[in-house]
Structure formats: C-alpha cells, structure tokens
Tab-separated table of C-alpha atoms in Angstrom:
chain	number	residue	atom	x	y	z
A	1	MET	CA	0.072	-0.049	0.051
A	2	LYS	CA	1.110	3.548	-0.767
A	3	PRO	CA	1.724	5.803	2.089
A	4	PRO	CA	-0.891	8.361	2.341
A	5	ALA	CA	-0.599	11.699	1.010
A	6	GLU	CA	0.151	13.982	4.304
A	7	TYR	CA	-1.191	16.980	5.312
A	8	TYR	CA	1.462	19.786	5.830
A	9	GLN	CA	2.530	20.170	9.143
A	10	ARG	CA	0.916	22.846	11.401
A	11	ASP	CA	3.180	25.968	11.589
A	12	LEU	CA	2.820	26.235	15.343
A	13	ASN	CA	4.265	29.736	15.688
A	14	ARG	CA	0.891	30.840	14.097
A	15	HIS	CA	-1.372	29.133	16.579
A	16	PRO	CA	-1.550	30.122	20.138
A	17	PRO	CA	0.648	28.039	22.490
A	18	ALA	CA	-1.274	26.029	25.187
A	19	LEU	CA	0.166	28.138	27.872
A	20	THR	CA	-0.648	31.552	27.726
A	21	PRO	CA	-1.200	32.971	31.334
A	22	ALA	CA	-2.795	35.961	30.500
A	23	TYR	CA	-5.758	34.069	29.655
A	24	LYS	CA	-6.013	32.511	33.087
A	25	THR	CA	-7.769	29.476	32.195
A	26	SER	CA	-5.201	28.285	30.170
A	27	VAL	CA	-2.717	27.733	33.152
A	28	ALA	CA	-4.051	24.548	34.617
A	29	ARG	CA	-5.441	23.518	31.174
A	30	SER	CA	-2.080	23.498	29.457
A	31	PRO	CA	-0.163	20.326	29.075
A	32	ARG	CA	3.388	20.854	30.492
A	33	LEU	CA	4.913	18.071	28.368
A	34	ALA	CA	5.785	18.307	24.483
A	35	ARG	CA	3.113	16.824	22.214
A	36	ILE	CA	4.655	13.838	20.293
A	37	SER	CA	4.705	14.050	16.654
A	38	LEU	CA	2.925	11.597	14.806
A	39	GLU	CA	3.634	10.710	11.205
A	40	GLN	CA	0.164	10.562	9.572
A	41	THR	CA	-1.966	7.407	8.992
A	42	VAL	CA	-5.167	6.265	7.663
A	43	SER	CA	-6.563	7.572	10.905
A	44	GLU	CA	-5.588	11.215	10.619
A	45	ILE	CA	-5.964	11.463	6.780
A	46	THR	CA	-9.598	10.730	6.986
A	47	GLY	CA	-12.465	12.232	8.694
A	48	PRO	CA	-16.183	12.374	9.056
A	49	THR	CA	-18.224	13.853	6.094
A	50	PHE	CA	-21.716	15.729	5.910
A	51	GLY	CA	-24.005	16.091	3.461
A	52	HIS	CA	-27.069	18.255	3.142
A	53	SER	CA	-29.698	15.781	4.643
A	54	ASP	CA	-27.684	16.490	7.896
A	55	ILE	CA	-28.810	19.612	8.324
A	56	GLY	CA	-32.031	21.969	7.971
A	57	PRO	CA	-33.048	24.289	5.447
A	58	LEU	CA	-32.664	27.473	7.674
A	59	ASP	CA	-29.751	26.294	9.839
A	60	HIS	CA	-27.566	28.763	8.148
A	61	ASP	CA	-29.938	31.693	8.853
A	62	LEU	CA	-29.627	32.953	12.392
A	63	ILE	CA	-31.820	35.766	11.620
A	64	ARG	CA	-34.838	33.179	11.204
A	65	ASN	CA	-33.809	30.080	12.659
A	66	TYR	CA	-34.865	30.707	16.335
A	67	ALA	CA	-37.520	33.655	15.485
A	68	THR	CA	-40.811	32.856	16.806
A	69	THR	CA	-42.524	36.676	17.355
A	70	GLY	CA	-40.475	38.649	15.099
A	71	ASP	CA	-37.007	39.234	13.875
A	72	PRO	CA	-33.954	39.541	16.162
A	73	ILE	CA	-32.762	42.932	17.433
A	74	GLY	CA	-29.292	44.030	16.014
A	75	GLU	CA	-27.392	44.840	13.297
A	76	ARG	CA	-28.400	42.617	10.419
A	77	ILE	CA	-25.072	40.915	8.678
A	78	ILE	CA	-24.226	38.606	6.115
A	79	LEU	CA	-21.260	36.730	6.770
A	80	HIS	CA	-19.591	34.836	3.809
A	81	GLY	CA	-16.228	33.369	2.331
A	82	ARG	CA	-14.712	30.406	1.247
A	83	VAL	CA	-13.001	27.577	2.967
A	84	LEU	CA	-9.496	26.848	1.206
A	85	ASP	CA	-6.615	24.824	1.905
A	86	GLU	CA	-2.953	26.160	2.060
A	87	ASN	CA	-2.695	25.308	-1.607
A	88	ALA	CA	-5.288	27.656	-2.349
A	89	ARG	CA	-7.653	25.140	-3.435
A	90	PRO	CA	-11.297	25.311	-2.256
A	91	VAL	CA	-12.525	22.837	0.443
A	92	PRO	CA	-15.939	21.887	-1.272
A	93	HIS	CA	-18.906	20.266	0.861
A	94	THR	CA	-17.324	20.627	4.283
A	95	LEU	CA	-19.176	21.351	7.368
A	96	VAL	CA	-19.097	25.028	8.886
A	97	GLU	CA	-20.818	25.600	12.541
A	98	LEU	CA	-20.808	28.755	14.223
A	99	TRP	CA	-22.231	30.150	17.371
A	100	GLN	CA	-22.460	33.755	19.028
A	101	ALA	CA	-23.898	36.173	21.470
A	102	ASN	CA	-26.761	38.206	20.748
A	103	ALA	CA	-26.424	42.210	19.810
A	104	GLY	CA	-26.236	42.837	23.225
A	105	GLY	CA	-23.405	40.156	24.165
A	106	ARG	CA	-25.476	37.757	25.943
A	107	TYR	CA	-25.261	33.969	25.231
A	108	ARG	CA	-28.344	31.756	24.786
A	109	HIS	CA	-26.516	29.442	27.444
A	110	LYS	CA	-27.665	28.331	30.915
A	111	LYS	CA	-24.503	29.176	32.301
A	112	ASP	CA	-24.163	32.665	31.054
A	113	THR	CA	-25.583	35.149	33.676
A	114	TYR	CA	-24.417	38.631	31.872
A	115	LEU	CA	-27.338	41.037	32.749
A	116	ALA	CA	-28.023	42.051	29.340
A	117	PRO	CA	-31.041	40.362	28.152
A	118	VAL	CA	-31.469	37.100	25.926
A	119	ASP	CA	-33.321	38.088	22.587
A	120	PRO	CA	-36.496	35.994	22.237
A	121	ASN	CA	-35.942	35.884	18.724
A	122	PHE	CA	-32.218	34.846	18.495
A	123	GLY	CA	-30.692	31.647	19.402
A	124	GLY	CA	-27.240	32.019	18.160
A	125	CYS	CA	-26.025	28.981	16.274
A	126	GLY	CA	-26.067	27.930	12.901
A	127	ARG	CA	-24.314	25.535	10.411
A	128	THR	CA	-23.888	25.354	6.592
A	129	ILE	CA	-21.989	23.272	4.120
A	130	SER	CA	-19.684	24.874	1.683
A	131	ASP	CA	-20.595	24.534	-2.068
A	132	ALA	CA	-18.389	22.856	-4.990
A	133	ASP	CA	-15.992	25.966	-4.899
A	134	GLY	CA	-15.806	26.263	-1.475
A	135	HIS	CA	-18.158	29.171	-0.581
A	136	TYR	CA	-20.198	29.531	2.709
A	137	PHE	CA	-22.569	32.028	3.897
A	138	PHE	CA	-24.711	32.793	6.920
A	139	ARG	CA	-27.130	35.456	7.649
A	140	THR	CA	-26.842	36.669	11.250
A	141	ILE	CA	-27.115	39.815	13.905
A	142	LYS	CA	-23.531	41.157	14.560
A	143	PRO	CA	-22.703	40.186	18.271
A	144	GLY	CA	-21.946	42.419	20.973
A	145	ALA	CA	-18.664	42.628	23.379
A	146	TYR	CA	-18.951	40.732	26.184
A	147	PRO	CA	-17.472	41.004	29.796
A	148	TRP	CA	-15.787	38.054	31.163
A	149	ARG	CA	-14.083	37.082	34.486
A	150	ASN	CA	-10.636	37.332	33.588
A	151	GLN	CA	-8.673	40.233	34.690
A	152	ILE	CA	-11.532	42.498	36.421
A	153	ASN	CA	-12.466	44.623	33.383
A	154	ASN	CA	-11.788	42.511	30.703
A	155	TRP	CA	-14.423	42.612	27.773
A	156	ARG	CA	-14.276	40.166	24.507
A	157	PRO	CA	-14.599	41.937	21.300
A	158	ALA	CA	-17.334	41.042	19.116
A	159	HIS	CA	-16.746	37.678	17.859
A	160	ILE	CA	-18.137	34.763	16.218
A	161	HIS	CA	-17.110	31.276	17.035
A	162	LEU	CA	-16.416	28.998	14.128
A	163	SER	CA	-15.910	25.054	13.439
A	164	VAL	CA	-14.556	23.688	10.586
A	165	PHE	CA	-14.095	19.943	9.719
A	166	GLY	CA	-12.172	19.878	6.352
A	167	ALA	CA	-11.779	16.355	4.573
A	168	SER	CA	-9.366	14.914	7.263
A	169	PHE	CA	-9.471	14.638	11.231
A	170	SER	CA	-6.117	16.470	11.063
A	171	GLN	CA	-7.696	19.645	9.543
A	172	ARG	CA	-10.357	20.108	12.293
A	173	LEU	CA	-10.320	23.365	13.529
A	174	ILE	CA	-12.056	25.449	15.833
A	175	THR	CA	-11.308	29.518	15.822
A	176	GLN	CA	-13.026	32.935	16.271
A	177	LEU	CA	-13.451	35.693	13.834
A	178	TYR	CA	-13.465	39.695	14.900
A	179	PHE	CA	-14.673	42.495	13.233
A	180	GLU	CA	-12.716	45.003	11.322
A	181	GLY	CA	-12.125	48.041	13.071
A	182	ASP	CA	-13.059	46.721	16.698
A	183	PRO	CA	-10.662	48.578	19.270
A	184	LEU	CA	-11.265	46.059	21.768
A	185	ILE	CA	-9.239	43.636	19.539
A	186	PRO	CA	-5.835	44.492	20.525
A	187	LEU	CA	-6.801	44.581	24.332
A	188	CYS	CA	-8.282	41.242	24.377
A	189	PRO	CA	-6.130	38.234	26.312
A	190	ILE	CA	-7.563	35.519	24.224
A	191	VAL	CA	-6.632	37.314	20.653
A	192	GLN	CA	-3.225	37.899	22.226
A	193	THR	CA	-2.758	34.192	22.848
A	194	ILE	CA	-1.729	34.151	19.205
A	195	PRO	CA	1.926	35.671	19.148
A	196	ASP	CA	2.010	36.947	15.391
A	197	THR	CA	0.005	39.713	14.586
A	198	ASP	CA	-0.085	38.829	10.684
A	199	ALA	CA	-1.997	35.741	12.187
A	200	VAL	CA	-4.529	37.812	14.302
A	201	ASN	CA	-5.196	39.811	11.121
A	202	ALA	CA	-6.157	36.402	9.425
A	203	LEU	CA	-9.136	36.489	12.291
A	204	ILE	CA	-10.663	39.814	11.359
A	205	ALA	CA	-13.506	39.795	9.002
A	206	ARG	CA	-13.352	42.411	6.657
A	207	LEU	CA	-16.411	44.944	5.778
A	208	ASP	CA	-17.559	43.713	2.463
A	209	MET	CA	-19.859	46.852	0.708
A	210	ASN	CA	-19.824	44.693	-2.663
A	211	ALA	CA	-21.730	41.566	-0.727
A	212	SER	CA	-24.000	44.135	1.332
A	213	ILE	CA	-27.637	44.142	0.253
A	214	PRO	CA	-28.828	47.504	0.034
A	215	LEU	CA	-31.635	48.767	2.789
A	216	ASP	CA	-31.346	45.243	4.221
A	217	SER	CA	-27.989	44.016	5.578
A	218	ILE	CA	-24.310	44.640	5.577
A	219	ALA	CA	-21.904	41.940	4.700
A	220	TYR	CA	-18.625	40.721	6.095
A	221	ARG	CA	-15.896	38.618	4.368
A	222	PHE	CA	-14.076	35.793	6.115
A	223	ASP	CA	-11.970	33.353	4.297
A	224	ILE	CA	-11.160	30.422	6.405
A	225	VAL	CA	-7.883	28.379	5.644
A	226	LEU	CA	-7.023	24.900	6.414
A	227	ARG	CA	-4.177	22.819	6.393
A	228	GLY	CA	-2.790	21.732	2.912
A	229	ARG	CA	-2.099	18.406	1.577
A	230	ARG	CA	1.237	17.310	0.293
A	231	SER	CA	1.228	15.877	-3.408
A	232	THR	CA	2.549	12.331	-3.656
A	233	LEU	CA	6.033	13.599	-5.402
A	234	PHE	CA	7.804	10.880	-7.489
A	235	GLU	CA	4.947	8.431	-7.106
A	236	ASN	CA	1.929	7.860	-9.255
A	237	LYS	CA	-0.581	10.769	-8.474
A	238	LEU	CA	-3.595	9.467	-6.046
A	239	GLU	CA	-6.833	10.968	-6.884
A	240	GLY	CA	-7.337	14.529	-5.723
A	241	ASN	CA	-3.548	15.322	-6.133
B	1	MET	CA	12.272	31.519	5.518
B	2	PRO	CA	10.849	30.657	2.051
B	3	HIS	CA	8.304	32.568	0.667
B	4	LEU	CA	6.282	30.453	-1.642
B	5	PRO	CA	2.746	31.677	-2.170
B	6	TYR	CA	0.935	29.364	0.124
B	7	LEU	CA	-1.574	30.636	2.181
B	8	LYS	CA	-1.146	30.135	5.923
B	9	GLU	CA	-3.831	28.136	7.899
B	10	THR	CA	-6.287	30.252	9.806
B	11	PRO	CA	-5.161	30.213	13.539
B	12	SER	CA	-6.802	28.389	16.384
B	13	GLN	CA	-8.887	30.168	19.091
B	14	THR	CA	-10.239	28.363	22.269
B	15	ALA	CA	-13.837	27.010	21.928
B	16	GLY	CA	-14.688	29.096	25.147
B	17	PRO	CA	-17.245	27.807	27.729
B	18	TYR	CA	-20.294	28.211	25.760
B	19	VAL	CA	-19.293	25.915	22.871
B	20	HIS	CA	-22.328	23.988	23.619
B	21	ILE	CA	-24.500	26.736	21.725
B	22	GLY	CA	-23.084	26.030	18.793
B	23	LEU	CA	-22.092	22.136	18.887
B	24	ALA	CA	-24.578	20.822	21.226
B	25	PRO	CA	-27.160	23.538	21.704
B	26	GLY	CA	-29.830	21.042	23.635
B	27	ALA	CA	-26.953	20.912	26.152
B	28	ALA	CA	-26.850	24.859	26.398
B	29	GLY	CA	-30.533	24.837	27.299
B	30	PHE	CA	-32.439	25.246	23.826
B	31	ASP	CA	-34.126	23.079	21.098
B	32	ILE	CA	-33.327	24.497	17.538
B	33	TYR	CA	-32.042	21.597	15.464
B	34	GLU	CA	-33.998	19.113	14.015
B	35	ARG	CA	-30.827	16.832	14.492
B	36	GLU	CA	-27.821	17.618	16.540
B	37	LEU	CA	-24.869	15.791	14.987
B	38	GLY	CA	-22.570	13.332	16.256
B	39	TRP	CA	-24.463	11.506	19.219
B	40	ASP	CA	-24.808	8.191	17.142
B	41	ILE	CA	-21.309	7.088	16.195
B	42	ALA	CA	-21.763	3.460	15.129
B	43	GLY	CA	-25.490	3.051	13.867
B	44	PRO	CA	-27.807	0.446	14.473
B	45	ASN	CA	-26.240	-1.672	11.429
B	46	ALA	CA	-22.534	-1.828	12.519
B	47	ALA	CA	-21.089	-5.280	13.139
B	48	GLY	CA	-18.837	-5.837	15.912
B	49	GLN	CA	-18.960	-5.637	19.638
B	50	ARG	CA	-20.811	-2.965	21.284
B	51	ILE	CA	-18.929	-1.018	23.887
B	52	ARG	CA	-19.104	2.009	26.182
B	53	VAL	CA	-16.374	4.462	26.580
B	54	GLU	CA	-16.200	6.921	29.529
B	55	GLY	CA	-14.175	8.816	31.448
B	56	LEU	CA	-13.251	12.434	32.966
B	57	VAL	CA	-10.976	15.269	31.747
B	58	ILE	CA	-8.879	16.430	34.488
B	59	ASP	CA	-6.761	19.856	34.756
B	60	GLY	CA	-3.824	20.472	36.517
B	61	THR	CA	-5.203	20.908	39.813
B	62	GLY	CA	-6.667	17.380	39.560
B	63	SER	CA	-10.554	18.902	39.080
B	64	PRO	CA	-12.724	17.446	36.323
B	65	ILE	CA	-12.952	19.911	33.661
B	66	LYS	CA	-16.878	20.183	33.254
B	67	ASP	CA	-16.939	22.216	30.088
B	68	VAL	CA	-15.406	19.753	27.563
B	69	LEU	CA	-15.996	18.701	23.937
B	70	LEU	CA	-14.702	15.877	22.927
B	71	GLU	CA	-14.714	14.434	19.383
B	72	ALA	CA	-14.008	10.621	18.572
B	73	TRP	CA	-13.151	9.316	14.909
B	74	GLN	CA	-12.722	5.484	14.587
B	75	ALA	CA	-12.923	2.800	12.273
B	76	ASN	CA	-15.675	0.182	12.184
B	77	ALA	CA	-15.029	-3.416	13.258
B	78	ALA	CA	-13.269	-4.352	9.989
B	79	GLY	CA	-10.830	-1.438	10.393
B	80	HIS	CA	-12.524	0.777	7.604
B	81	TYR	CA	-13.089	4.582	7.982
B	82	ALA	CA	-16.316	6.065	6.703
B	83	HIS	CA	-14.363	8.063	4.332
B	84	PRO	CA	-13.401	7.843	0.541
B	85	GLU	CA	-9.831	7.049	1.645
B	86	GLY	CA	-10.909	4.882	4.351
B	87	GLY	CA	-9.766	1.544	3.481
B	88	GLY	CA	-13.430	0.170	2.522
B	89	LYS	CA	-17.034	-0.115	2.623
B	90	VAL	CA	-18.841	0.328	6.060
B	91	GLU	CA	-22.265	-0.090	7.239
B	92	ASP	CA	-24.905	1.910	6.220
B	93	GLY	CA	-25.388	4.614	9.025
B	94	PHE	CA	-21.899	3.875	10.276
B	95	ARG	CA	-20.294	7.335	10.633
B	96	GLY	CA	-17.423	6.697	12.988
B	97	TRP	CA	-17.248	10.097	14.347
B	98	GLY	CA	-18.711	11.194	17.481
B	99	ARG	CA	-19.212	14.198	19.704
B	100	VAL	CA	-19.674	14.254	23.391
B	101	ILE	CA	-19.693	16.790	26.037
B	102	THR	CA	-18.898	16.407	29.858
B	103	ASP	CA	-21.563	16.785	32.305
B	104	PHE	CA	-21.957	20.113	34.045
B	105	ASP	CA	-22.211	18.599	37.398
B	106	THR	CA	-19.974	15.802	37.546
B	107	GLY	CA	-17.803	16.351	34.286
B	108	GLN	CA	-18.458	12.825	33.328
B	109	TRP	CA	-18.695	11.917	29.391
B	110	GLY	CA	-19.297	8.880	27.649
B	111	PHE	CA	-20.349	7.096	24.303
B	112	ASP	CA	-21.542	4.121	23.119
B	113	THR	CA	-20.345	2.598	19.957
B	114	VAL	CA	-18.370	-0.586	18.487
B	115	LYS	CA	-15.112	-1.356	18.996
B	116	PRO	CA	-12.972	-0.717	16.149
B	117	GLY	CA	-10.815	-3.324	14.320
B	118	PRO	CA	-7.009	-2.924	13.686
B	119	VAL	CA	-6.148	-0.322	10.765
B	120	PRO	CA	-3.251	-0.180	8.508
B	121	GLY	CA	0.026	1.822	9.558
B	122	ARG	CA	2.709	3.119	7.619
B	123	ASN	CA	5.294	0.971	5.864
B	124	GLY	CA	3.032	-2.364	5.958
B	125	THR	CA	2.701	-2.154	9.724
B	126	VAL	CA	-0.583	-2.633	11.712
B	127	GLN	CA	-2.216	-0.274	14.200
B	128	ALA	CA	-3.699	-1.667	17.307
B	129	PRO	CA	-7.620	-1.062	17.557
B	130	HIS	CA	-7.957	2.573	18.613
B	131	ILE	CA	-10.102	5.708	18.689
B	132	SER	CA	-8.777	9.117	17.934
B	133	LEU	CA	-10.125	11.772	20.158
B	134	TRP	CA	-9.897	15.508	19.762
B	135	ILE	CA	-10.559	17.609	22.872
B	136	VAL	CA	-11.607	21.496	23.166
B	137	ALA	CA	-12.641	23.492	26.181
B	138	ARG	CA	-12.301	26.914	27.746
B	139	GLY	CA	-8.703	27.294	28.231
B	140	ILE	CA	-7.429	25.058	25.496
B	141	ASN	CA	-6.255	27.359	22.734
B	142	LEU	CA	-5.600	24.549	20.292
B	143	GLY	CA	-7.538	21.235	20.423
B	144	LEU	CA	-5.643	18.571	21.780
B	145	HIS	CA	-5.109	15.311	19.950
B	146	THR	CA	-4.903	12.024	21.570
B	147	ARG	CA	-5.664	8.268	21.183
B	148	LEU	CA	-7.517	5.549	23.014
B	149	TYR	CA	-6.326	2.125	22.967
B	150	PHE	CA	-7.986	-1.081	24.660
B	151	GLU	CA	-6.441	-2.751	27.781
B	152	ASP	CA	-7.842	-6.140	26.340
B	153	GLU	CA	-5.523	-5.804	23.104
B	154	GLY	CA	-2.376	-6.637	24.891
B	155	ALA	CA	-0.480	-8.337	22.007
B	156	ALA	CA	-1.645	-5.539	19.435
B	157	ASN	CA	-0.888	-2.660	21.558
B	158	ALA	CA	2.547	-4.249	22.044
B	159	ALA	CA	3.107	-4.050	18.176
B	160	ASP	CA	1.282	-0.521	17.780
B	161	PRO	CA	3.706	1.722	15.650
B	162	ILE	CA	2.377	4.554	17.573
B	163	LEU	CA	2.619	3.322	20.934
B	164	ASN	CA	6.125	2.221	20.364
B	165	GLY	CA	6.980	5.575	19.127
B	166	ILE	CA	6.308	6.949	22.170
B	167	GLU	CA	10.058	7.014	23.964
B	168	TRP	CA	8.893	7.158	27.444
B	169	GLU	CA	7.587	3.485	28.233
B	170	ARG	CA	5.991	4.837	31.173
B	171	ARG	CA	3.561	7.289	29.434
B	172	ARG	CA	2.287	4.886	26.859
B	173	PRO	CA	-0.398	3.580	29.569
B	174	THR	CA	-1.764	6.893	29.602
B	175	LEU	CA	-3.354	5.887	26.277
B	176	ILE	CA	-4.613	2.776	27.510
B	177	ALA	CA	-8.230	2.605	28.542
B	178	ARG	CA	-9.172	0.220	31.507
B	179	ARG	CA	-11.883	-2.525	30.899
B	180	ALA	CA	-14.511	-3.255	33.391
B	181	ASP	CA	-18.172	-4.955	32.332
B	182	ARG	CA	-21.318	-3.762	33.355
B	183	ASP	CA	-24.451	-5.296	32.560
B	184	ASP	CA	-22.748	-7.686	30.390
B	185	LYS	CA	-21.053	-4.642	28.146
B	186	ALA	CA	-17.574	-4.004	28.221
B	187	VAL	CA	-17.162	-0.353	29.549
B	188	TYR	CA	-13.536	1.038	28.776
B	189	ARG	CA	-12.612	4.054	31.404
B	190	PHE	CA	-10.638	6.469	29.853
B	191	ASP	CA	-9.242	9.715	31.866
B	192	ILE	CA	-7.605	12.290	30.409
B	193	ARG	CA	-5.141	13.980	32.321
B	194	ILE	CA	-4.414	17.484	30.513
B	195	GLN	CA	-1.245	18.621	32.981
B	196	GLY	CA	0.969	17.237	35.625
B	197	ASP	CA	1.156	13.523	37.149
B	198	GLN	CA	0.398	11.101	34.641
B	199	GLU	CA	-0.185	13.676	31.843
B	200	THR	CA	-1.857	12.075	28.823
B	201	VAL	CA	0.047	11.822	25.776
B	202	PHE	CA	-1.046	14.403	23.420
B	203	PHE	CA	-0.056	14.116	19.796
B	204	GLU	CA	0.825	16.690	17.072
B	205	ILE	CA	-0.410	15.120	14.017
C-alpha cells in the first residue's frame, strides 16, 4: 500500500501556544509536556463527511432559525467567505458551524448570567455546508462585546466562534472571527494568545460593501484556510492530488 | 524563511465555555436543530462488539473539567473508516464520528459505539484498535489530539507503531483505556489528564 498523502505540518508559530497565562484558564488546562509528533496514517488523513441531509434548510440563517414573534434585534449582517486549503484550493462540501452572543453580548446558554437580556427571537447558532467552490454564507446579527471574568475589566471583542472540519481529522479547527476596526481586538487576552500579528489579522472579518444588500443587510467577508495536503511526488498520483 | 505563495492556516482560538451553543445546543438549554450531529457514532447496522467508553478530563489541579467537548473518530469493526480513503465499505449508518460533552455537574463523559478493528499503519505495519480523540474547551487554545487504546488488546498494543514511537514507556499506559464489564457490556474507562502527574500523551498530527 502506498503511504497516504499527508497534510502539511502545522505552523505552530501561527497558532497560540497552550500556556498563555494572561488568559488565566489556560494555566491549569495546558499540557506541560511536549506533544509527540505522529506521522500521519489513515486515522489522521480521514475524517467525517457530512451532507445536506444532515442539516435543515434554515440552519444557516440565524435571523430566522430561532425567530418566533419577529426578527431578532441588532445589526443585520451577512457573513460569507470561502474555505480554502494552504494550496489555495477550495475545500468543498465541508461542514461549517458557528455560534455567538446576541446584539447585547448575551449568550443563550444556561451558564451565562450576564445582565444583558436574551433576545427571544435569537438562538445564536448556525451551520452550513460549503459549496463545490468552497463558498459558505450565513445571515445573522452582529454580536455585541461581552464581559468575562479574567482580569476584572476584560471584555471580549465582538466575535463569532467557528468550527470547520475539512476532509480529515487533522484539519479539524475551531477558531473565532472578529470584526474590522473593533478597538477591543488588541486589548483581548484571548486574541493575544496568538503571538503573530499577521495571524491575528487573519481572524478579522472585513467589511464587504459589494456583498451587502442595500436597505437590508451589511456584509463581512471571512475566508478560512485549512491545512494543505502534500502531493505524492515521485509516485503515481492519487486521486485529488 | 521561504516565501512560496502558499496560504497560511487560519489560527486556532479556544472554543470557550459556551461551545455547547454551537455544537450541542440542547445542552446549552435550547432546542433549535431538527437533528444534532455526533450522538450516534456506529448506528444500528454496525457489526462488531458494542462497547461503552467513558471518563473524565482532569486539569492541572486534579479537578474534572466540566465544559469540555470531545470528538471521536474511529474505524468500524473491519478496520474501515467512513471516508473515501478509509480502506473499504462501512455499514449503512456507520459514521465513525462522535461528539460528546461532559456533564456540567460531574464532568463525566461517555459514548456508545462498536470496538474498532485494527487499521493499516505506515510501511506495512498494523495499528492496534484505537479511537482518535480531539478535545476542546475553555482554556484550551488549540484542540488536543490523543488516542484511546484498549486494555484487552495487549498483543496488538505491544506491536502498535504509534505506542512504540513514544520513547518514554511509562507514558504509554496513559493511552490505554481500562476495561470493566457492566450489565454484560464492556465499558472502557479513559481519564484524560491535561497536565501534571500521569499527563496524557497528546499528539502533534
């Protein structure tokens, strides 16, 4: 059997290290020993696949997917972009999930006790499957900033949590996107877990006037890049390489 | 540094304490999706031994972490993954992927599945039956990858190329789930220690 075509190794200078003391919870939740490098096998180059039968027709539309008595309150936005790999190839048919607070920074979660109210017409989660060219889009409400118990006066920038699968378990990624121009971004200990400013910039969704719908919704664009895959050079090409 | 025009991977961020809203909204306290994903790993048609896997995720103070989300990825009993490059056909409904969360009060997690078969390793080797696990939570900046192996696969474990690749032999048992039988079913206990004494082996994959 031919060795599997591997995914490029992660550039760990681009990801946050495990121990980032300014983000206090990381102190007791970070391994002290080095991770052991594992040469990829079939267990790492495969991963779950999803289809449209897995999700509902409104799952990508957070303005409608939990509305009962009317629309949610807040800034109506379209969030769109592409899922690509490091070779700049589209990642098609992959599951993208997101979750967020409402316009006031309140999460619909039994553990969130922030005094800003929940919005009766806003749930705060969505999911979609990228198309053949890797495009995805959601419709939602721009989330508000949110206070949290880290340092006494820490506030999260407006952010949306994103979860992406890719084609293999080694591409699995959870991240957060921020919004262009938000002055809370450089103050946030969670943003600052990332040591590289270029990498931080990659998490900032850009205002996209061309994708906005006049008199309806403003748009932000956010491209997601997953690990690329090596071609099996000097061997017969496998499918997809 | 070379500057070939590759794109760069999007950096990771913590899943945060409210990961359930997006990935397990029922646990967050609201009903929104017709079907949440990841609760049925093997499906009713899967061949092989039905097992349960359970445990705790423990932080550096010895306390269970109660806001963890784990994902599991495994082969079926024949050693095939539900993926185009997975080695062969799997049973209808066998997904091989699961998503579980810890109980908010106790930190316990668990899932029902079938015991996976051995799968090919590199260079003609065979890997012992194992389940790949991925762990995210508040305070974890980049998801942690580990593997669960089975106590009652002693010979296969002894030949496993990944376990044998761990230089410190005394760390290998951190990846072996302990078997106990309950109601005629094999239950494998797998506690994950994030930090400190008996720290679980995590992989850079």
